[in-house]
């Protein structure tokens, strides 16, 4: 069954704005990961946050994890048109990643 | 050099046919996976192999049979293809727990 649920399903912003995507999950996890998928391409790993971590940064990306609420957020700062893609959260609890439905992000120039 | 490569990239075939998708990784990872992505972009795990041994076999019709000749290869054979098998199939690999996955670019399968 599906583990993660992203919110919103779609997000449209202007270049330079920040984009925030949220993910909720149902069971205990070892870690939570975020991936990006450009149209017609494979998924690219962005960032991994372990269950004992609360926040992690990578370049313009900031991920938070609240295990008490079983939720995570991905913040992309100073967005660019090239950030246009689908973003998925994935949880590692059962020996393989279980993905949410994703958030489609559109960044307009 | 491509880390996880899948072939073919596109596959169009008729119902009832048997087809295979190949996957190879040159990262030295121990675990490989097959995922299916449907038209709504939902990704579902199908199989997982660790060092040639089947670890995960989700509820997948037995028309789907993975084969791992060595830990760098995980192929997917599909018998008696059905219209509902149309999807994008992704191969991925990972080194161990708490590491990200590396995905291939996908195989778009269309059954007509």
Coordinates of C-alpha atoms in Angstrom, one line a residue:
Chain A
X1 CA 0.0 0.0 0.0
X2 CA 1.1 3.6 -0.6
X3 CA 3.2 5.0 2.2
X4 CA 3.8 8.6 1.4
X5 CA 1.4 11.3 0.4
X6 CA 2.6 14.6 -1.0
X7 CA 0.9 17.9 -0.8
X8 CA 0.1 19.8 -2.9
X9 CA -0.4 17.7 -5.9
X10 CA 0.6 20.6 -8.1
X11 CA 2.4 23.9 -7.4
X12 CA 2.9 26.8 -9.8
X13 CA 5.3 29.6 -8.9
X14 CA 7.5 32.3 -10.4
X15 CA 11.2 32.1 -10.7
X16 CA 12.9 33.4 -7.6
X17 CA 10.1 32.3 -5.3
X18 CA 10.4 29.5 -2.7
X19 CA 8.6 26.2 -3.2
X20 CA 7.4 24.1 -0.3
X21 CA 6.2 20.5 -0.6
X22 CA 4.9 18.3 2.2
X23 CA 4.9 14.6 2.7
X24 CA 3.0 12.5 5.2
X25 CA 3.6 8.8 5.8
X26 CA 1.9 6.1 7.9
X27 CA 4.4 3.8 9.5
X28 CA 7.8 4.0 11.3
X29 CA 10.7 4.6 9.0
X30 CA 14.4 4.2 8.9
X31 CA 14.8 7.3 6.6
X32 CA 12.9 9.5 4.3
X33 CA 14.2 10.5 0.9
X34 CA 13.2 13.0 -1.8
X35 CA 13.6 12.5 -5.5
X36 CA 13.1 14.6 -8.6
X37 CA 11.7 13.4 -11.9
X38 CA 11.9 15.5 -15.0
X39 CA 9.4 14.7 -17.7
X40 CA 10.2 11.5 -19.5
X41 CA 13.3 10.8 -17.3
X42 CA 14.3 8.6 -14.4
X43 CA 14.2 9.7 -10.8
X44 CA 17.1 11.5 -9.3
X45 CA 18.0 11.3 -5.6
X46 CA 18.0 14.7 -4.0
X47 CA 18.4 14.2 -0.3
X48 CA 18.0 11.6 2.5
X49 CA 17.1 12.4 6.1
X50 CA 17.5 9.7 8.8
X51 CA 14.8 9.1 11.3
X52 CA 16.9 10.6 14.1
X53 CA 17.5 13.8 12.2
X54 CA 15.2 16.8 12.1
X55 CA 16.6 19.0 9.4
X56 CA 19.0 18.7 6.5
X57 CA 20.3 21.1 3.9
X58 CA 21.8 20.6 0.5
X59 CA 22.4 23.6 -1.7
X60 CA 19.0 25.3 -2.2
X61 CA 17.2 22.4 -0.7
X62 CA 16.0 22.2 2.9
X63 CA 14.3 19.1 4.3
X64 CA 12.6 18.7 7.7
X65 CA 11.4 15.6 9.3
X66 CA 8.9 15.3 12.2
X67 CA 8.6 11.7 13.2
X68 CA 5.9 12.5 15.8
X69 CA 3.7 13.8 13.1
X70 CA 5.0 11.4 10.5
X71 CA 5.6 14.3 8.1
X72 CA 8.4 15.9 6.1
X73 CA 8.8 19.0 4.0
X74 CA 11.0 19.9 1.1
X75 CA 11.8 23.6 0.6
X76 CA 13.4 24.8 -2.6
X77 CA 14.7 28.3 -2.2
X78 CA 15.1 30.8 -5.0
X79 CA 13.5 28.5 -7.6
X80 CA 14.6 28.4 -11.2
X81 CA 12.8 27.3 -14.3
X82 CA 15.1 24.2 -14.4
X83 CA 13.5 23.1 -11.1
X84 CA 10.3 22.3 -13.0
X85 CA 9.7 18.6 -12.4
X86 CA 7.8 16.2 -10.2
X87 CA 9.0 15.7 -6.7
X88 CA 8.5 12.5 -4.7
X89 CA 9.0 11.6 -1.2
X90 CA 9.9 8.0 -0.4
X91 CA 10.2 6.1 2.9
X92 CA 12.4 3.2 3.6
X93 CA 10.6 0.9 6.1
X94 CA 10.1 -2.4 4.4
X95 CA 13.4 -3.1 2.7
X96 CA 12.5 -1.0 -0.4
X97 CA 11.5 2.5 -1.0
X98 CA 7.8 3.2 -1.0
X99 CA 6.9 6.4 -3.0
X100 CA 4.2 8.9 -2.7
X101 CA 2.2 10.3 -5.6
X102 CA 4.4 13.3 -6.1
X103 CA 4.1 17.0 -6.4
X104 CA 4.3 18.6 -9.9
X105 CA 6.2 21.8 -9.6
X106 CA 6.0 24.4 -12.4
X107 CA 8.4 27.3 -12.2
X108 CA 7.7 30.1 -14.7
X109 CA 10.4 32.5 -15.9
Chain B
X1 CA 29.2 6.5 -18.2
X2 CA 25.7 5.6 -17.4
X3 CA 25.4 4.2 -13.8
X4 CA 22.1 2.2 -14.3
X5 CA 21.2 1.4 -17.9
X6 CA 18.0 -0.1 -19.1
X7 CA 17.3 -1.4 -22.6
X8 CA 15.2 -0.9 -24.5
X9 CA 14.0 2.7 -23.8
X10 CA 10.8 2.1 -25.7
X11 CA 9.0 -1.1 -26.3
X12 CA 5.8 -1.4 -28.3
X13 CA 4.3 -4.9 -28.6
X14 CA 1.1 -6.8 -29.2
X15 CA -1.0 -8.4 -26.5
X16 CA 0.0 -12.0 -25.8
X17 CA 3.7 -11.5 -26.7
X18 CA 6.6 -12.2 -24.4
X19 CA 9.2 -9.5 -23.9
X20 CA 12.3 -8.8 -21.7
X21 CA 13.7 -5.6 -20.3
X22 CA 17.4 -5.6 -19.4
X23 CA 19.1 -3.6 -16.6
X24 CA 22.7 -3.3 -15.7
X25 CA 24.5 -1.2 -13.1
X26 CA 28.2 -0.4 -12.9
X27 CA 28.1 1.1 -9.4
X28 CA 29.0 -2.1 -7.5
X29 CA 25.7 -1.9 -5.6
X30 CA 24.5 -5.0 -3.9
X31 CA 20.7 -4.5 -4.3
X32 CA 18.7 -3.9 -7.5
X33 CA 15.0 -3.2 -7.9
X34 CA 12.2 -3.1 -10.5
X35 CA 9.5 -0.4 -10.1
X36 CA 6.4 0.2 -12.2
X37 CA 5.2 3.7 -12.8
X38 CA 1.6 4.0 -14.0
X39 CA 0.0 6.7 -16.1
X40 CA -0.7 8.7 -12.9
X41 CA 3.0 8.6 -12.1
X42 CA 2.5 6.3 -9.1
X43 CA 5.6 4.2 -8.5
X44 CA 5.2 0.7 -7.1
X45 CA 7.9 -1.7 -6.1
X46 CA 7.8 -5.0 -8.0
X47 CA 10.9 -6.9 -7.1
X48 CA 14.1 -6.5 -5.1
X49 CA 17.3 -8.6 -5.4
X50 CA 20.3 -8.5 -3.1
X51 CA 23.4 -10.2 -4.5
X52 CA 21.3 -12.3 -6.9
X53 CA 18.9 -13.4 -4.2
X54 CA 15.2 -12.4 -4.4
X55 CA 14.3 -10.3 -1.4
X56 CA 11.0 -8.6 -2.2
X57 CA 8.3 -10.0 -4.5
X58 CA 5.3 -7.8 -4.3
X59 CA 1.9 -8.7 -5.5
X60 CA 2.8 -9.0 -9.1
X61 CA 1.3 -11.4 -11.6
X62 CA 3.4 -14.5 -12.1
X63 CA 3.7 -13.5 -15.8
X64 CA 6.5 -11.2 -14.5
X65 CA 9.7 -13.0 -13.8
X66 CA 12.9 -11.3 -12.7
X67 CA 16.2 -12.9 -13.4
X68 CA 19.6 -11.9 -11.9
X69 CA 22.5 -13.6 -13.5
X70 CA 24.9 -11.6 -11.3
X71 CA 24.7 -8.7 -8.9
X72 CA 25.2 -6.2 -11.7
X73 CA 22.3 -7.3 -13.8
X74 CA 18.6 -7.6 -13.1
X75 CA 16.4 -8.4 -16.1
X76 CA 12.6 -8.5 -16.2
X77 CA 10.8 -11.0 -18.4
X78 CA 7.1 -10.6 -19.0
X79 CA 4.9 -13.4 -20.5
X80 CA 1.6 -13.0 -22.3
X81 CA 1.6 -9.3 -22.2
X82 CA -1.7 -7.5 -21.4
X83 CA -3.0 -4.0 -22.1
X84 CA -2.7 -3.2 -18.4
X85 CA 1.0 -3.9 -18.4
X86 CA 1.5 -0.7 -20.3
X87 CA 3.6 1.6 -18.1
X88 CA 7.1 2.8 -17.5
X89 CA 9.3 0.3 -15.8
X90 CA 12.3 1.6 -13.8
X91 CA 15.3 -0.3 -12.7
X92 CA 17.2 1.0 -9.7
X93 CA 20.1 0.0 -7.5
X94 CA 21.4 0.9 -4.0
X95 CA 24.4 0.1 -1.9
X96 CA 22.8 -0.5 1.4
X97 CA 20.3 0.8 3.9
X98 CA 20.3 4.6 4.5
X99 CA 21.6 5.3 1.0
X100 CA 19.7 6.8 -1.9
X101 CA 18.8 4.8 -5.0
X102 CA 20.2 5.3 -8.5
X103 CA 17.5 4.9 -11.1
X104 CA 17.7 4.0 -14.8
X105 CA 16.0 6.2 -17.3
X106 CA 13.1 3.8 -17.7
X107 CA 11.5 1.6 -20.3
X108 CA 8.2 2.8 -21.7
X109 CA 6.2 -0.3 -22.5
X110 CA 3.1 0.0 -24.7
X111 CA 1.0 -3.0 -25.3
X112 CA -1.4 -2.7 -28.2

